[in-house]
CSV table of C-alpha atoms in Angstrom, one decimal:
chain,number,residue,atom,x,y,z
A,85,UNK,CA,25.7,-32.0,15.9
A,86,UNK,CA,24.4,-35.4,14.8
A,87,UNK,CA,25.4,-38.9,15.7
A,88,UNK,CA,27.8,-40.8,13.5
A,89,UNK,CA,29.5,-44.1,13.7
A,90,UNK,CA,32.6,-45.4,12.0
A,91,UNK,CA,34.0,-48.8,11.3
A,92,UNK,CA,36.8,-50.0,9.1
A,93,UNK,CA,38.8,-53.0,8.0
A,94,UNK,CA,42.3,-53.4,6.5
A,95,UNK,CA,42.1,-54.4,2.8
A,96,UNK,CA,45.2,-53.9,0.6
A,97,UNK,CA,48.6,-54.8,1.7
A,98,UNK,CA,51.8,-55.9,-0.1
A,99,UNK,CA,52.8,-59.6,0.3
A,100,UNK,CA,54.6,-58.9,3.5
A,101,UNK,CA,56.2,-61.8,5.4
A,102,UNK,CA,53.9,-63.0,8.2
A,103,UNK,CA,51.0,-60.9,7.0
A,104,UNK,CA,47.8,-61.4,9.1
A,105,UNK,CA,44.6,-59.4,8.9
A,106,UNK,CA,41.8,-59.9,11.6
A,107,UNK,CA,38.4,-58.2,11.8
A,108,UNK,CA,36.2,-58.2,14.9
A,109,UNK,CA,32.8,-56.7,14.1
A,110,UNK,CA,31.6,-57.2,17.7
A,111,UNK,CA,34.3,-54.7,18.9
A,112,UNK,CA,34.3,-52.7,15.7
A,113,UNK,CA,38.0,-53.3,15.4
A,114,UNK,CA,40.4,-54.4,12.6
A,115,UNK,CA,44.0,-55.5,13.0
A,116,UNK,CA,46.9,-56.0,10.6
A,117,UNK,CA,50.2,-57.6,11.5
A,118,UNK,CA,53.4,-58.3,9.6
A,119,UNK,CA,56.9,-59.6,10.0
A,120,UNK,CA,58.6,-62.5,11.7
A,121,UNK,CA,59.2,-61.7,15.4
A,122,UNK,CA,62.8,-61.7,16.3
A,123,UNK,CA,62.0,-62.9,19.8
A,124,UNK,CA,59.2,-65.3,18.7
A,125,UNK,CA,56.3,-63.3,20.1
A,126,UNK,CA,55.1,-59.9,18.9
A,127,UNK,CA,54.7,-58.8,15.3
A,128,UNK,CA,54.5,-55.2,14.2
A,129,UNK,CA,51.2,-53.9,12.9
A,130,UNK,CA,48.3,-51.5,13.1
A,131,UNK,CA,44.9,-51.6,14.8
A,132,UNK,CA,41.8,-49.4,14.0
A,133,UNK,CA,38.8,-49.2,16.3
A,134,UNK,CA,35.8,-47.3,15.1
A,135,UNK,CA,33.8,-44.9,17.3
A,136,UNK,CA,30.3,-43.7,17.9
A,137,UNK,CA,30.6,-39.9,18.2
A,138,UNK,CA,29.1,-36.5,17.3
A,139,UNK,CA,29.9,-34.8,14.0
A,140,UNK,CA,28.3,-33.0,11.1
A,141,UNK,CA,28.7,-32.5,7.4
A,142,UNK,CA,30.3,-29.1,6.9
A,143,UNK,CA,31.1,-28.8,10.6
A,144,UNK,CA,34.2,-29.1,12.7
A,145,UNK,CA,36.5,-32.1,12.4
A,146,UNK,CA,35.6,-35.2,14.5
A,147,UNK,CA,37.2,-38.4,15.6
A,148,UNK,CA,37.0,-41.3,13.2
A,149,UNK,CA,38.5,-43.9,15.6
A,150,UNK,CA,41.5,-44.9,17.5
A,151,UNK,CA,44.6,-45.9,15.6
A,152,UNK,CA,47.3,-48.0,17.3
A,153,UNK,CA,50.8,-48.8,15.9
A,154,UNK,CA,52.6,-51.8,17.3
A,155,UNK,CA,56.4,-51.6,16.8
A,156,UNK,CA,58.4,-54.7,17.6
A,157,UNK,CA,61.7,-56.2,16.4
A,158,UNK,CA,60.8,-58.2,13.3
A,159,UNK,CA,62.4,-59.6,10.2
A,160,UNK,CA,60.8,-58.2,7.1
A,161,UNK,CA,63.1,-59.0,4.2
A,162,UNK,CA,63.6,-56.2,1.7
A,163,UNK,CA,60.4,-54.3,2.8
A,164,UNK,CA,61.3,-50.9,4.5
A,165,UNK,CA,58.6,-48.6,3.1
A,166,UNK,CA,55.1,-49.8,2.1
A,167,UNK,CA,51.5,-48.7,1.9
A,168,UNK,CA,48.5,-50.3,3.7
A,169,UNK,CA,44.9,-49.5,2.9
A,170,UNK,CA,42.1,-49.1,5.5
A,171,UNK,CA,38.5,-49.3,4.1
A,172,UNK,CA,36.6,-46.8,6.3
A,173,UNK,CA,32.8,-46.4,6.6
A,174,UNK,CA,31.3,-43.3,8.1
A,175,UNK,CA,27.6,-43.2,8.8
A,176,UNK,CA,25.9,-39.9,9.4
A,177,UNK,CA,22.6,-40.8,11.2
A,178,UNK,CA,20.9,-37.4,10.6
A,179,UNK,CA,21.3,-37.7,6.8
A,180,UNK,CA,21.0,-41.5,6.6
A,181,UNK,CA,24.3,-41.3,4.7
A,182,UNK,CA,27.0,-44.0,4.6
A,183,UNK,CA,30.2,-42.8,3.0
A,184,UNK,CA,33.0,-45.3,2.3
A,185,UNK,CA,36.5,-44.2,1.7
A,186,UNK,CA,39.9,-45.7,1.5
A,187,UNK,CA,42.8,-44.4,3.7
A,188,UNK,CA,46.2,-45.2,2.5
A,189,UNK,CA,48.9,-45.3,5.2
A,190,UNK,CA,52.5,-45.0,4.2
A,191,UNK,CA,54.7,-46.9,6.6
A,192,UNK,CA,58.4,-46.5,7.2
A,193,UNK,CA,59.7,-49.7,8.9
A,194,UNK,CA,63.1,-48.7,10.2
A,195,UNK,CA,66.0,-51.2,10.1
A,196,UNK,CA,66.7,-51.0,13.9
A,197,UNK,CA,70.3,-49.9,13.4
A,198,UNK,CA,71.9,-46.5,13.8
A,199,UNK,CA,70.5,-43.5,15.8
A,200,UNK,CA,66.8,-43.7,14.9
A,201,UNK,CA,65.0,-46.9,15.7
A,202,UNK,CA,61.5,-45.5,15.8
A,203,UNK,CA,59.0,-46.4,13.1
A,204,UNK,CA,57.3,-43.3,11.6
A,205,UNK,CA,53.6,-43.3,10.8
A,206,UNK,CA,52.3,-40.6,8.4
A,207,UNK,CA,48.8,-39.3,8.3
A,208,UNK,CA,46.9,-41.0,5.5
A,209,UNK,CA,45.2,-39.2,2.6
A,210,UNK,CA,41.7,-40.1,1.5
A,211,UNK,CA,41.9,-42.0,-1.8
A,212,UNK,CA,41.1,-39.4,-4.6
A,213,UNK,CA,38.2,-41.5,-5.8
A,214,UNK,CA,36.6,-41.3,-2.4
A,215,UNK,CA,37.4,-37.7,-1.4
A,216,UNK,CA,34.1,-36.0,-2.5
A,217,UNK,CA,30.5,-36.7,-1.4
A,218,UNK,CA,27.3,-35.1,-2.5
A,219,UNK,CA,24.3,-34.7,-0.1
A,220,UNK,CA,21.1,-32.9,-1.1
A,221,UNK,CA,22.9,-31.0,-3.9
A,222,UNK,CA,25.8,-29.9,-1.7
A,223,UNK,CA,29.4,-31.0,-2.3
A,224,UNK,CA,31.7,-32.0,0.6
A,225,UNK,CA,35.4,-32.9,0.5
A,226,UNK,CA,36.6,-35.5,3.0
A,227,UNK,CA,40.0,-34.6,4.6
A,228,UNK,CA,41.9,-36.4,7.3
A,229,UNK,CA,42.9,-33.5,9.7
A,230,UNK,CA,45.3,-35.2,12.1
A,231,UNK,CA,46.4,-37.7,14.7
A,232,UNK,CA,45.5,-36.3,18.2
A,233,UNK,CA,48.5,-37.0,20.4
A,234,UNK,CA,49.7,-35.9,23.8
A,235,UNK,CA,48.1,-35.8,27.2
A,236,UNK,CA,45.7,-33.4,28.9
A,237,UNK,CA,46.2,-29.7,27.8
A,238,UNK,CA,49.2,-30.7,25.7
A,239,UNK,CA,47.2,-32.6,23.1
A,240,UNK,CA,47.9,-31.5,19.5
A,241,UNK,CA,47.0,-32.7,16.1
A,242,UNK,CA,50.0,-33.9,14.1
A,243,UNK,CA,50.6,-35.3,10.6
A,244,UNK,CA,53.1,-37.9,11.8
A,245,UNK,CA,54.2,-39.7,14.9
A,246,UNK,CA,57.0,-42.0,15.9
A,247,UNK,CA,56.6,-45.2,17.8
A,248,UNK,CA,59.7,-46.4,19.7
A,249,UNK,CA,61.0,-49.9,19.1
A,250,UNK,CA,59.4,-52.5,21.4
A,251,UNK,CA,56.4,-50.2,22.1
A,252,UNK,CA,52.9,-49.3,21.0
A,253,UNK,CA,51.3,-45.9,20.4
A,254,UNK,CA,47.7,-44.9,20.0
A,255,UNK,CA,46.1,-41.8,18.7
A,256,UNK,CA,42.6,-40.7,17.6
A,257,UNK,CA,42.4,-39.9,13.9
A,258,UNK,CA,40.3,-36.9,13.0
A,259,UNK,CA,38.5,-36.0,9.8
A,260,UNK,CA,36.3,-33.2,8.4
A,261,UNK,CA,33.7,-33.2,5.7
A,262,UNK,CA,34.1,-29.6,4.5
A,263,UNK,CA,31.5,-28.0,2.2
A,264,UNK,CA,33.2,-27.1,-1.1
A,265,UNK,CA,30.2,-26.0,-3.1
A,266,UNK,CA,27.0,-27.0,-4.6
A,267,UNK,CA,26.8,-30.3,-6.5
A,268,UNK,CA,28.6,-30.2,-9.8
A,269,UNK,CA,30.6,-27.0,-9.1
């Protein structure tokens, strides 16, 4: 296992009401918020905080960072489903390799009426233009493998999670750089 570090920042977002994007390089954290708060205080949004961890090209999956969803009562106009892009940088120290890729999160902002008030967050895909990397003649495919949710022995990797209204939920995002063949195959 080699050392790797990740950092990321939010880039593309639709013209959402109240849109704010903040980046704190000292804490390796990026935040995006949207909506007009119903109670005048909290907006909904996402945070991503990069990690220093162990991982290897062609090895098991590893944590990229901690993702947090903030779900608060907001006014958002006609937006219910939208996509947000996180520009991610993964640096593999042993290979002196920096790979950048875009993760596109599809967000379902529930209207806070009816039986299901939870917002659902779906595991992002790596943008197709960023999904393959070549290192020393070997091809690797980048895959996001899951959100790690739960406590203690009940932790599982899942493709989606729900965040109740007026709450926040955090999960580590895992990825794998899987060897798919020699370069050019």
